[in-house]
PDB file of C-alpha atoms and ligand atoms in Angstrom:
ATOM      1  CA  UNK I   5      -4.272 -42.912 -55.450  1.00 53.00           C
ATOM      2  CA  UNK I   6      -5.799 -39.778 -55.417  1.00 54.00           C
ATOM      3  CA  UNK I   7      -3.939 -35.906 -54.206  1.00 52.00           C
ATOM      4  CA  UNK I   8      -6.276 -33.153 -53.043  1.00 49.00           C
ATOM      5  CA  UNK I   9      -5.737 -31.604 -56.859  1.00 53.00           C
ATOM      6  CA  UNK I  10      -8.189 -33.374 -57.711  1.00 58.00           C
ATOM      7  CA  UNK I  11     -12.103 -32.433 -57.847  1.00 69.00           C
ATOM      8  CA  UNK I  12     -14.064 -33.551 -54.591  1.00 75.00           C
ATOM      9  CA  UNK I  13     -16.206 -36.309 -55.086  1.00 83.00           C
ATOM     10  CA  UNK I  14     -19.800 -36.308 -54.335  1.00 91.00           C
ATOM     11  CA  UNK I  15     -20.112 -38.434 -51.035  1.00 95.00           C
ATOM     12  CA  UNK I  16     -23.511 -40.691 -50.148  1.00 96.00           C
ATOM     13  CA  UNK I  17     -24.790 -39.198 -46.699  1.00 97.00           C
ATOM     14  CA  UNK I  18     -25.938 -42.572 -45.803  1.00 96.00           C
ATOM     15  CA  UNK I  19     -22.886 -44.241 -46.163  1.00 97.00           C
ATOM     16  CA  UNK I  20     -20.398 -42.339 -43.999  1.00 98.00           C
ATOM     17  CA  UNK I  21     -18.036 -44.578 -42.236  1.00 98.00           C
ATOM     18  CA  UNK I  22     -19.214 -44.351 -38.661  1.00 98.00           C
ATOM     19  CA  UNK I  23     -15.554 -44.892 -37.557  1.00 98.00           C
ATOM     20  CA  UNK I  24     -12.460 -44.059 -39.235  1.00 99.00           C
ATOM     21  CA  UNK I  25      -9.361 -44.037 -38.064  1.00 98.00           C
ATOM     22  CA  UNK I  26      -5.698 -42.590 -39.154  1.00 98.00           C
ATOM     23  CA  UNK I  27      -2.535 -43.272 -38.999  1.00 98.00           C
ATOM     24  CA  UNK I  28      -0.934 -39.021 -39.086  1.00 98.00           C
ATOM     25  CA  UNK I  29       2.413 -39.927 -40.930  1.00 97.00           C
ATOM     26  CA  UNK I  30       4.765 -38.053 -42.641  1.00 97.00           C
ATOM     27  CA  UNK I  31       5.123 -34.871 -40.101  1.00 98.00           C
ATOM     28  CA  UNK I  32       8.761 -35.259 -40.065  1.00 97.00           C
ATOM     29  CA  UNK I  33       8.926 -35.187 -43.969  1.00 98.00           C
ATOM     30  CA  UNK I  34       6.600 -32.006 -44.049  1.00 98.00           C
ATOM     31  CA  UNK I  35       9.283 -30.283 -42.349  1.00 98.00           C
ATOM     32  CA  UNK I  36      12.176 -31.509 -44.130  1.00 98.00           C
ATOM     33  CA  UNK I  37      10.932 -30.285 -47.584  1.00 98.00           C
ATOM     34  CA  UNK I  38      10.794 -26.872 -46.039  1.00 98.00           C
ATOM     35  CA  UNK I  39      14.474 -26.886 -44.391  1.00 98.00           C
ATOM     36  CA  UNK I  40      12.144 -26.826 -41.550  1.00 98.00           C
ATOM     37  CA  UNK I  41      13.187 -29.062 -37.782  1.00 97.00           C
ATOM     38  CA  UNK I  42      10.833 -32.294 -37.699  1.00 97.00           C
ATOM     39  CA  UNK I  43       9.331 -30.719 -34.715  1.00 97.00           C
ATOM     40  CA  UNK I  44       7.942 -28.028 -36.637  1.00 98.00           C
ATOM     41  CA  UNK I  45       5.537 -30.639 -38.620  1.00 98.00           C
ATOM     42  CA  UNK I  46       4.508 -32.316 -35.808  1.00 98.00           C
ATOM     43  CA  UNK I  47       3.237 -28.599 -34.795  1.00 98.00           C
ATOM     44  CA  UNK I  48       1.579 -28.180 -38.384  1.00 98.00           C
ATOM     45  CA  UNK I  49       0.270 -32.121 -37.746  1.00 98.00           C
ATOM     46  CA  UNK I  50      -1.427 -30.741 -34.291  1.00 98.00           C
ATOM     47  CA  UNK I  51      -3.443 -27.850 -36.183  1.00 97.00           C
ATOM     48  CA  UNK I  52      -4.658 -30.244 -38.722  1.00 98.00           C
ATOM     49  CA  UNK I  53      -6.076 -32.355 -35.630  1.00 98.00           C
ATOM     50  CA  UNK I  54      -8.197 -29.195 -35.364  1.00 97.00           C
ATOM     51  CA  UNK I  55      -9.164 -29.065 -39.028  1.00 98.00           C
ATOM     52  CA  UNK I  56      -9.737 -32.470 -39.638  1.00 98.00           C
ATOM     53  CA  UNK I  57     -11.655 -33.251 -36.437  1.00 98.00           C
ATOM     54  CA  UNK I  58     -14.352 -30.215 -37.403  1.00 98.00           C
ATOM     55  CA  UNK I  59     -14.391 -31.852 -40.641  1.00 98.00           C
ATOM     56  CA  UNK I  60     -15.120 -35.309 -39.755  1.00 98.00           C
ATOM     57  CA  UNK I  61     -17.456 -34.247 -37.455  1.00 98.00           C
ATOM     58  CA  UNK I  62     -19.278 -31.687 -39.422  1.00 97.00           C
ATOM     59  CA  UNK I  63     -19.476 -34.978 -42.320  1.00 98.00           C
ATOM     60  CA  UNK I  64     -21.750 -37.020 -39.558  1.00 98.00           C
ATOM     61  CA  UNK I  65     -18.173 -39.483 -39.015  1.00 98.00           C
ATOM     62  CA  UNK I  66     -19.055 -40.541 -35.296  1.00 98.00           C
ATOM     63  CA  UNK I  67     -15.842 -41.472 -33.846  1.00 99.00           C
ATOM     64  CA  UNK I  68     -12.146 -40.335 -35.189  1.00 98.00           C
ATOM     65  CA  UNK I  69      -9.172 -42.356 -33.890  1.00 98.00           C
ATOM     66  CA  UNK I  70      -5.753 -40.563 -34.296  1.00 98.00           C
ATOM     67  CA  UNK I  71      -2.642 -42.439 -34.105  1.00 97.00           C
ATOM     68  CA  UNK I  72      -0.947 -39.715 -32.062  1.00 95.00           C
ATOM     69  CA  UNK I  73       2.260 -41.947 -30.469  1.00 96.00           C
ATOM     70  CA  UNK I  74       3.234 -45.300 -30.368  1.00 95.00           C
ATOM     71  CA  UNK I  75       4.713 -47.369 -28.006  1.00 95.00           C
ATOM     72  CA  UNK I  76       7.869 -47.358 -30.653  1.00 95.00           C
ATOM     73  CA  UNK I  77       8.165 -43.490 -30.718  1.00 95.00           C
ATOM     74  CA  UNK I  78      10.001 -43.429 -27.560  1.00 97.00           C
ATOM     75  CA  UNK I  79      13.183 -44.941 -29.397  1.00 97.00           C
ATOM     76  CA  UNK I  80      13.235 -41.323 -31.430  1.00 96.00           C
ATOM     77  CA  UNK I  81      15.676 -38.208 -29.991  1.00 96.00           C
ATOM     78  CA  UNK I  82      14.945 -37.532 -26.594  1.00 97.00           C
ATOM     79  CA  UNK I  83      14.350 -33.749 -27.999  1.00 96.00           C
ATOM     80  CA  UNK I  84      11.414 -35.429 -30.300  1.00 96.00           C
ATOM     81  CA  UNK I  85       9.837 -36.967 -27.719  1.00 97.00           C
ATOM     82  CA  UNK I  86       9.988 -34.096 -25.240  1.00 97.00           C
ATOM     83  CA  UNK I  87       8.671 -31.857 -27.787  1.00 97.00           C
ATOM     84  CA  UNK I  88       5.927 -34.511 -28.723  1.00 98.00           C
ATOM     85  CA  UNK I  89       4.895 -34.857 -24.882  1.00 98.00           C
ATOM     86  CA  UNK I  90       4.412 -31.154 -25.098  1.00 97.00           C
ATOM     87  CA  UNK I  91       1.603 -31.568 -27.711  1.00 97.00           C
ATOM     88  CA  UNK I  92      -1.452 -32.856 -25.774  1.00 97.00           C
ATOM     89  CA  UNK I  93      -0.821 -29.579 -23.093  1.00 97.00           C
ATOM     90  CA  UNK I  94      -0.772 -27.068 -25.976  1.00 96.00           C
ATOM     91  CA  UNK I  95      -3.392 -28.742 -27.632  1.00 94.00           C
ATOM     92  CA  UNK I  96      -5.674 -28.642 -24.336  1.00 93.00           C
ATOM     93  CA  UNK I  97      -4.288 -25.201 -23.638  1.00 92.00           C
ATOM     94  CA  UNK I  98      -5.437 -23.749 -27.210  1.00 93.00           C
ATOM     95  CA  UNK I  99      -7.736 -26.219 -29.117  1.00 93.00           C
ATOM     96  CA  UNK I 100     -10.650 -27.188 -26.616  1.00 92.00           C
ATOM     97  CA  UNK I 101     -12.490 -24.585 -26.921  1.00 94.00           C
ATOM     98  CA  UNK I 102     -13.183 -24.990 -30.137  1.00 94.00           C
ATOM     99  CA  UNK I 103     -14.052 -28.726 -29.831  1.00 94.00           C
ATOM    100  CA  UNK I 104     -16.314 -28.086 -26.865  1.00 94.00           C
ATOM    101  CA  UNK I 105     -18.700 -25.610 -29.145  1.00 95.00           C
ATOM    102  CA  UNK I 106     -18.115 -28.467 -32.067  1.00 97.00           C
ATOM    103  CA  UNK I 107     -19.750 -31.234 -29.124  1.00 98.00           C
ATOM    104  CA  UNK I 108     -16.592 -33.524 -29.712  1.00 98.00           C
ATOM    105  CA  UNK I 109     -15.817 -35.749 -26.726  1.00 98.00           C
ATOM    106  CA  UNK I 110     -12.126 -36.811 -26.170  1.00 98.00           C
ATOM    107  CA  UNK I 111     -11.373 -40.073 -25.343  1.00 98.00           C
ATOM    108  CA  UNK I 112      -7.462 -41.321 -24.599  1.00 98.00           C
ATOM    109  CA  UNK I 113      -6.136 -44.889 -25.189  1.00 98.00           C
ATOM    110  CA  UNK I 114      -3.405 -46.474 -24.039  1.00 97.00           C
ATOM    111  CA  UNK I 115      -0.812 -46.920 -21.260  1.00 96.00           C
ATOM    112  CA  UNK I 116      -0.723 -43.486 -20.017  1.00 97.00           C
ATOM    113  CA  UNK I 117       0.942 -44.358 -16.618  1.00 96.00           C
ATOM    114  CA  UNK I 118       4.024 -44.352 -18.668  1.00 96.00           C
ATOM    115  CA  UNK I 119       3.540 -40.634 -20.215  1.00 97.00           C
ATOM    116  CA  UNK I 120       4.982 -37.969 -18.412  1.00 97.00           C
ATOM    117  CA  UNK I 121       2.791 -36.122 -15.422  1.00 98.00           C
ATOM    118  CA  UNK I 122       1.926 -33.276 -17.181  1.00 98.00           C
ATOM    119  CA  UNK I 123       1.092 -34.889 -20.521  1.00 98.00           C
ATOM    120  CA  UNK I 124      -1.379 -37.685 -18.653  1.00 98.00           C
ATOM    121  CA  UNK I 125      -2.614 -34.634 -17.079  1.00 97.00           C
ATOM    122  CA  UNK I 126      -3.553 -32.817 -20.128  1.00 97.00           C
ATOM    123  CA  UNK I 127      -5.441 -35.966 -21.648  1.00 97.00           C
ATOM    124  CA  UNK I 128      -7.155 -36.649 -18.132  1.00 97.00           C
ATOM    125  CA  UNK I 129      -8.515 -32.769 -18.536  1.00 97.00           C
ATOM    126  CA  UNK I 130      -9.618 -33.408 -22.084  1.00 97.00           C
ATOM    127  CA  UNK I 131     -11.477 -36.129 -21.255  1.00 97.00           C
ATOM    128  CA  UNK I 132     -13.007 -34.786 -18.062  1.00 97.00           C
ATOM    129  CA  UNK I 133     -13.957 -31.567 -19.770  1.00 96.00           C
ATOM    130  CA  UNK I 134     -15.598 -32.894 -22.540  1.00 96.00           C
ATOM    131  CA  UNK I 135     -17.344 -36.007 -20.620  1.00 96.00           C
ATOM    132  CA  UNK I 136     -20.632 -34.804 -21.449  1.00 96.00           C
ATOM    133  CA  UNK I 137     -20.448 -33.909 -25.094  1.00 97.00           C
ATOM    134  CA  UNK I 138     -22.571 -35.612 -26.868  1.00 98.00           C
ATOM    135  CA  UNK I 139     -21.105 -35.667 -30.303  1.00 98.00           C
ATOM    136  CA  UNK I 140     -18.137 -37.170 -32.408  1.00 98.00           C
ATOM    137  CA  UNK I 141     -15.660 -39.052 -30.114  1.00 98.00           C
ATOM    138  CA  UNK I 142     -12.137 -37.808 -30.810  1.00 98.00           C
ATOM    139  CA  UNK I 143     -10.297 -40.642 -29.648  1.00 98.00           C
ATOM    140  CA  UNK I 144      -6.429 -40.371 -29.169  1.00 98.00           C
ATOM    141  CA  UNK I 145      -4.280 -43.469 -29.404  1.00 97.00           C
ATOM    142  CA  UNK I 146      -1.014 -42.004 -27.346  1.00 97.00           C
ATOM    143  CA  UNK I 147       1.245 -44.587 -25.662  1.00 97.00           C
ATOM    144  CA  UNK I 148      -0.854 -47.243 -27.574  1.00 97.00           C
ATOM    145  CA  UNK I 149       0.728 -50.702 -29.480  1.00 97.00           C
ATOM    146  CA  UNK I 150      -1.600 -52.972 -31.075  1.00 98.00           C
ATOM    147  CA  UNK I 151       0.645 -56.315 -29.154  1.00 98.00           C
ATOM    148  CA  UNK I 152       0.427 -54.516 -25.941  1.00 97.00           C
ATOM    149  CA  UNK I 153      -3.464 -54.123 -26.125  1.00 98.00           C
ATOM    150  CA  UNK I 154      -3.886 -57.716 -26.882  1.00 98.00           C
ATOM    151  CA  UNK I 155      -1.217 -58.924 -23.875  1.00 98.00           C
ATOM    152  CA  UNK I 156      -2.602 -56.396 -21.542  1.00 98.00           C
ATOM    153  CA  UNK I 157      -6.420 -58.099 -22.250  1.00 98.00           C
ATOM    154  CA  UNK I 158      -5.109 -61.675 -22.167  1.00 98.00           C
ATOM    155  CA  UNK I 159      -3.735 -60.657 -18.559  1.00 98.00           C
ATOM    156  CA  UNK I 160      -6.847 -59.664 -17.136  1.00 98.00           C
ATOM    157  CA  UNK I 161      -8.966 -62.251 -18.478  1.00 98.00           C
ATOM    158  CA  UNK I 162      -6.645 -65.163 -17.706  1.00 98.00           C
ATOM    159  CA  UNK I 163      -6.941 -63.325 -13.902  1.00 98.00           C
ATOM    160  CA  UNK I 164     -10.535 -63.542 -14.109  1.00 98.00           C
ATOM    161  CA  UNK I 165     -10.065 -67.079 -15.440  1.00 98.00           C
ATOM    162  CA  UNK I 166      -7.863 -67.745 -12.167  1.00 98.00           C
ATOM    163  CA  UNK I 167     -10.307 -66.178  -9.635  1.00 98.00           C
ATOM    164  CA  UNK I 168     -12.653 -68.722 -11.175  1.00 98.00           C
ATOM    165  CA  UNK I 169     -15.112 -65.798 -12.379  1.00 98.00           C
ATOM    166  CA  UNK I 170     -14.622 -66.638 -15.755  1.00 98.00           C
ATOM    167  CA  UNK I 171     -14.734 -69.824 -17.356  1.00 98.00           C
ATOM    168  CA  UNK I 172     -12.279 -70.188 -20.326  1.00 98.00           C
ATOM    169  CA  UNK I 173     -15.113 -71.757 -22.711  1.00 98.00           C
ATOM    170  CA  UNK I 174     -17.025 -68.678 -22.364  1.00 98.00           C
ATOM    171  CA  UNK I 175     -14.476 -66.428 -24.105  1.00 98.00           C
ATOM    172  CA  UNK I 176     -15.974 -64.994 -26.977  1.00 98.00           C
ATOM    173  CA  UNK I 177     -15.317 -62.500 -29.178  1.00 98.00           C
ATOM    174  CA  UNK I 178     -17.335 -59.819 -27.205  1.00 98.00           C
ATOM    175  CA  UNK I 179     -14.736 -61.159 -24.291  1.00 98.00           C
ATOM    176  CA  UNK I 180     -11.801 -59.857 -25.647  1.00 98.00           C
ATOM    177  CA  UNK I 181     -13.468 -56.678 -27.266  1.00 98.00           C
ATOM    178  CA  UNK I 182     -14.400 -55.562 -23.957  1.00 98.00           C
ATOM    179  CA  UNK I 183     -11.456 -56.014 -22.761  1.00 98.00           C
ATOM    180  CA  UNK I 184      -9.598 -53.390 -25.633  1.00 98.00           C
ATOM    181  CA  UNK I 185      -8.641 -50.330 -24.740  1.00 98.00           C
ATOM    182  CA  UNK I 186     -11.559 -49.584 -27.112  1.00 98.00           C
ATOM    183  CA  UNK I 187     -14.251 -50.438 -25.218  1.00 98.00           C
ATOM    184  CA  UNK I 188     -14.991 -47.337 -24.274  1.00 97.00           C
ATOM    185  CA  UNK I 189     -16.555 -47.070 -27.749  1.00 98.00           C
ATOM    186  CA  UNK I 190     -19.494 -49.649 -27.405  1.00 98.00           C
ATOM    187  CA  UNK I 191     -20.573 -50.609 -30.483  1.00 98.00           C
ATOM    188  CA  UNK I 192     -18.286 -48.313 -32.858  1.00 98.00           C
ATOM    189  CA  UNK I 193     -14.818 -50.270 -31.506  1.00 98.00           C
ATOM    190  CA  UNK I 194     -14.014 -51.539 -35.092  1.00 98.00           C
ATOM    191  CA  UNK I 195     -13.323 -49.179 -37.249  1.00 98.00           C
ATOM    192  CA  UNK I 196     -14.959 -49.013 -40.813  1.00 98.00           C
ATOM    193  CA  UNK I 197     -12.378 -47.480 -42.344  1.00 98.00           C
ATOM    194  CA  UNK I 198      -8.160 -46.798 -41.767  1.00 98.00           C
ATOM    195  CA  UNK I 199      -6.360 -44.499 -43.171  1.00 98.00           C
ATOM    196  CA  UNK I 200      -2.458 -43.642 -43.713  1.00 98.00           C
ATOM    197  CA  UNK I 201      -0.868 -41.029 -44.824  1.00 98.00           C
ATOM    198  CA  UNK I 202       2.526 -40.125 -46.515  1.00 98.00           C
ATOM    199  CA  UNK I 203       2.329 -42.907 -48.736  1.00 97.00           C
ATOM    200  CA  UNK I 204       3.286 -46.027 -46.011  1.00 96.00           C
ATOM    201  CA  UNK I 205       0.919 -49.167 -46.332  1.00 98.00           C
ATOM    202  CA  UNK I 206       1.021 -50.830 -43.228  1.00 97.00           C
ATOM    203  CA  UNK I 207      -0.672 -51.139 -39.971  1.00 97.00           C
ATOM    204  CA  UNK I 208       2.703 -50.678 -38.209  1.00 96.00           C
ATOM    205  CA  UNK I 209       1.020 -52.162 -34.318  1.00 97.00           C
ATOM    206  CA  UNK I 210      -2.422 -50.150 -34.697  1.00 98.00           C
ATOM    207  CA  UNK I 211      -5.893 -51.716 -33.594  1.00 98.00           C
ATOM    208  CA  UNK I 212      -4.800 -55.835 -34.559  1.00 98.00           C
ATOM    209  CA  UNK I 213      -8.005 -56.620 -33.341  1.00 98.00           C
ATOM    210  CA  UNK I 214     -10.195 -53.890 -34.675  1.00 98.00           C
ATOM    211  CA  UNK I 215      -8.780 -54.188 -37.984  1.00 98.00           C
ATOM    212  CA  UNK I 216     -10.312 -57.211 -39.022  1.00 97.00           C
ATOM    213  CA  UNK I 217     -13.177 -56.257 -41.296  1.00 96.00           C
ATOM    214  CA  UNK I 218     -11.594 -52.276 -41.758  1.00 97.00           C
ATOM    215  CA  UNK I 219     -11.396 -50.857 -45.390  1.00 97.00           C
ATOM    216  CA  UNK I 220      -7.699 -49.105 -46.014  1.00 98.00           C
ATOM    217  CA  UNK I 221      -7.351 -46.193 -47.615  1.00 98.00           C
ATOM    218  CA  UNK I 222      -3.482 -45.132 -48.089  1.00 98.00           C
ATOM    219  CA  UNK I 223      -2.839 -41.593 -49.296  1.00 98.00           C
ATOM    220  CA  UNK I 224       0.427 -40.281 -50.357  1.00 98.00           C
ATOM    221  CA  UNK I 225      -0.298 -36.636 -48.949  1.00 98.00           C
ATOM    222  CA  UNK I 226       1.776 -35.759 -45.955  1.00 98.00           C
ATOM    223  CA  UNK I 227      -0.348 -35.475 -42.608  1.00 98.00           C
ATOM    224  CA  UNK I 228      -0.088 -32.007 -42.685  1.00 98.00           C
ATOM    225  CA  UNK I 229      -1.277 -31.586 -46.203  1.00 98.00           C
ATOM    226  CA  UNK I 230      -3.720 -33.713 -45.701  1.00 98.00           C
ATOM    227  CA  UNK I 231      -7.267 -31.508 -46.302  1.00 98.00           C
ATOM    228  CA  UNK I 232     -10.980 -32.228 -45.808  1.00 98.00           C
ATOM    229  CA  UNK I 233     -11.303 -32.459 -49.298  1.00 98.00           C
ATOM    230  CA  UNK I 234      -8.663 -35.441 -48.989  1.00 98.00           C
ATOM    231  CA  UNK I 235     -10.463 -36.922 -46.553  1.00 98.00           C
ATOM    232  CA  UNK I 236     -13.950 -36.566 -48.560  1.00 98.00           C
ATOM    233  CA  UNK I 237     -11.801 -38.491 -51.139  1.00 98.00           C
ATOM    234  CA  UNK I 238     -10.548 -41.063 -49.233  1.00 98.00           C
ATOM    235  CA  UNK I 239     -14.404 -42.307 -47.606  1.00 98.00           C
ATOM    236  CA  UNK I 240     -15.211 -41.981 -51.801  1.00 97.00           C
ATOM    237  CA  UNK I 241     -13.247 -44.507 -52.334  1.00 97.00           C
ATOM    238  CA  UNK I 242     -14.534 -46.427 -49.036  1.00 97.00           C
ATOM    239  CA  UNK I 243     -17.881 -45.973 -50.288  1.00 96.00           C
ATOM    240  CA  UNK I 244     -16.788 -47.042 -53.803  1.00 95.00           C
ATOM    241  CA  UNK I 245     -15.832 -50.829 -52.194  1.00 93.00           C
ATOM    242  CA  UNK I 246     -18.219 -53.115 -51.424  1.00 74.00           C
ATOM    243  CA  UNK I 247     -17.702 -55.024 -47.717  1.00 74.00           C
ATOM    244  CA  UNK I 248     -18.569 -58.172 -47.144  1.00 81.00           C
ATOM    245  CA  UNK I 249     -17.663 -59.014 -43.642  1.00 86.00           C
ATOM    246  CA  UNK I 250     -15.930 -62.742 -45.312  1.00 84.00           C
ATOM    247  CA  UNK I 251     -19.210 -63.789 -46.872  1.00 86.00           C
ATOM    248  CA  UNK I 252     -20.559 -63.629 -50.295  1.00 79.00           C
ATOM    249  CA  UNK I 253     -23.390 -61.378 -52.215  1.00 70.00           C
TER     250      UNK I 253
HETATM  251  C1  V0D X   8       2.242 -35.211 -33.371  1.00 73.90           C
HETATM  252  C2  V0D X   8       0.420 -35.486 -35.765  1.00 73.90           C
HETATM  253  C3  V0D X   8      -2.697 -33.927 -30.688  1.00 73.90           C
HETATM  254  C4  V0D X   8       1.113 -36.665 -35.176  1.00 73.90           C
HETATM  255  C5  V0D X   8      -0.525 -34.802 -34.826  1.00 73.90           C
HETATM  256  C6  V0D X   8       1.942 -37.049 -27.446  1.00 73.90           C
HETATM  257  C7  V0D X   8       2.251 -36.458 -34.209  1.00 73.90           C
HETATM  258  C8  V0D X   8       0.177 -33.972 -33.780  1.00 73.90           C
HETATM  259  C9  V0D X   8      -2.392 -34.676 -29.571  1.00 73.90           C
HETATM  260  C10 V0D X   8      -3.241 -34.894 -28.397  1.00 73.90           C
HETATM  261  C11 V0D X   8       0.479 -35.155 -31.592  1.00 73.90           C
HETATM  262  C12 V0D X   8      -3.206 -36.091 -27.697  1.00 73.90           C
HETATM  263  C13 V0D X   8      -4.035 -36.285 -26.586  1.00 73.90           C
HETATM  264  C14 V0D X   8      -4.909 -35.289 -26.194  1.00 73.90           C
HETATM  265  C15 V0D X   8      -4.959 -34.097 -26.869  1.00 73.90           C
HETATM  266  C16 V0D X   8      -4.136 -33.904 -27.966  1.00 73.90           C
HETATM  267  C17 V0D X   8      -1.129 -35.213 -29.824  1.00 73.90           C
HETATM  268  C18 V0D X   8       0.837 -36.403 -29.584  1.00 73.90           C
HETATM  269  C19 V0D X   8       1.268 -35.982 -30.817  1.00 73.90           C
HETATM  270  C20 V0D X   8       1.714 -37.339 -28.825  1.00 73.90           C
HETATM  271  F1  V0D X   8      -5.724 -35.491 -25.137  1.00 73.90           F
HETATM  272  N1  V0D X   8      -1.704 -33.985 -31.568  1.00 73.90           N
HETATM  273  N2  V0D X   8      -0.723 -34.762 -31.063  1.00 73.90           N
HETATM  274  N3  V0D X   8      -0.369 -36.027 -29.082  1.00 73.90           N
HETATM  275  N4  V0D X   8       0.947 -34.757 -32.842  1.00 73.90           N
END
C-alpha cells in the first residue's frame, strides 16, 4: 500500500500501461470526513476527472476507463442519483474545453437508453465533439454492469446464430470481444491495469471479460484525494510485477 506521502517513484517510459482503468470510490466518504453532503464529493470526484485525465494523458496512458455509475447505483436516494445524472451536463458544460486542447476523445459505455434525456445528451455531445481527437480515449463506463455486457453480447450473437449468419463453432474469443461494449477500443479493450480506490478490493460488476489478464492496483486514498503522483505510484507498482498472460518465463 502506498499514500501520496510518499516520494514519487521513477516510472519506465516504455512500460506505461496502455490501458488503465479505475474504479472512483470513496466520494461519499470524502464528504463525510468534512461534515460535508455525499453529493459534495461526487463534485470534488468530477474535478479530479479533469486532473487525472491530463495526467494520464500527459504520462503517454492511451485509454482511461472511469467507472462513473453502475447499473447498482440507481438503488441509492433518488436525490443521489439526480444529482449524479447532473454530472456528465456540468462536466460537458465546463470541462471540454480543456480536454479538446489536451486531444482526449470521449467515448461512453453502457446502456444509455436508460439515463435520463439530458444526461444521454451530454455524453452523445462529448463524444460527437471530440470524434476527431486523436489522443487518449477517455472512456466513461455510466449505466454499465459487467453481467449485463456479457447477456447483452450473448443476445446478439445467439441472433446472429439464429439468422444462420453465424455458425456457433466459429465463436471465438475475438467473437465475444467485439461484441463488448468495448469494442470501440480495437486493440486496447483489455485493460493492463485496474485500479480502486478507498481501500475496496473487488471488481464489484466491472469489465468480467476484460479483466482477465489485468494487474490490480488497490489504493486506500479516497477518489478525490487521489493525485497524479498516486497514480505515478500505482503503474510503479504495475511496472514492478511481472505478467505472464498464464504461461511461464
Ligand atoms: C461521480 C467520481 C464525470 C464518481 C467522478 C452519471 C462519481 C464524478 C462524468 C461524466 C461522475 C460521464 C460521462 C460524460 C462526461 C462526464 C460522470 C457520473 C458521475 C455518473 F460524457 N464524472 N462523473 N458521470 N462522478
Amino acid at each position: 500500500m502506498f499514500t501520496d506521502k510518499e516520494v514519487t517513484p521513477q516510472l519506465d517510459p516504455a512500460r506505461i500501461p496502455a490501458h488503465v482503468a479505475i474504479i472512483m470510490d470513496g466520494n461519499g466518504r470524502w464528504a463525510k470526513k468534512r461534515f460535508l453532503p455525499r453529493i459534495a464529493g461526487h463534485k470534488q470526484g468530477m474535478e479530479n476527472v479533469k486532473t487525472i485525465t491530463k495526467a494520464a494523458s500527459r504520462m503517454g496512458i492511451k485509454a482511461l476507463t472511469l467507472y462513473a455509475f453502475s447499473t447498482e447505483n440507481w438503488k441509492r436516494p433518488d436525490s443521489e442519483v439526480n444529482y449524479l445524472m447532473s454530472l456528465p451536463v456540468d462536466f460537458f458544460g465546463v470541462f471540454m474545453p480543456e480536454l479538446i486542447a489536451e486531444n482526449v476523445r470521449v467515448q461512453v459505455m453502457g446502456e444509455l437508453e436508460a439515463l435520463p434525456a439530458k444526461t444521454r445528451q451530454a455524453a452523445q455531445a462529448a463524444m460527437a465533439d471530440t470524434a476527431k481527437n486523436t489522443g487518449m480515449i477517455l472512456n466513461f463506463a455510466l449505466n454499465y454492469g459487467g453481467r449485463d455486457e456479457l447477456r447483452l453480447a450473448t443476445q446478439a450473437i445467439a441472433r446472429a446464430v439464429q439468422a444462420g449468419t453465424l455458425d456457433p463453432a466459429a465463436i471465438s474469443d475475438d467473437t465475444i470481444a467485439a461484441h463488448l461494449m468495448t469494442a470501440p477500443l480495437g486493440p486496447l479493450a483489455d485493460p493492463d491495469l485496474l485500479i480502486r480506490t478507498s481501500g475496496e478490493e473487488r471488481i464489484s460488476n466491472f469489465l468480467l471479460w476484460q479483466l482477465a489478464y489485468s494487474e490490480m492496483v488497490f489504493t486506500p486514498v479516497l477518489w478525490p484525494d487521489f493525485t497524479p503522483a498516486v497514480l505515478t505510484a500505482a503503474i510503479a507498482q504495475y511496472q514492478s510485477r511481472d505478467r505472464r498472460f498464464g504461461g511461464l518465463h
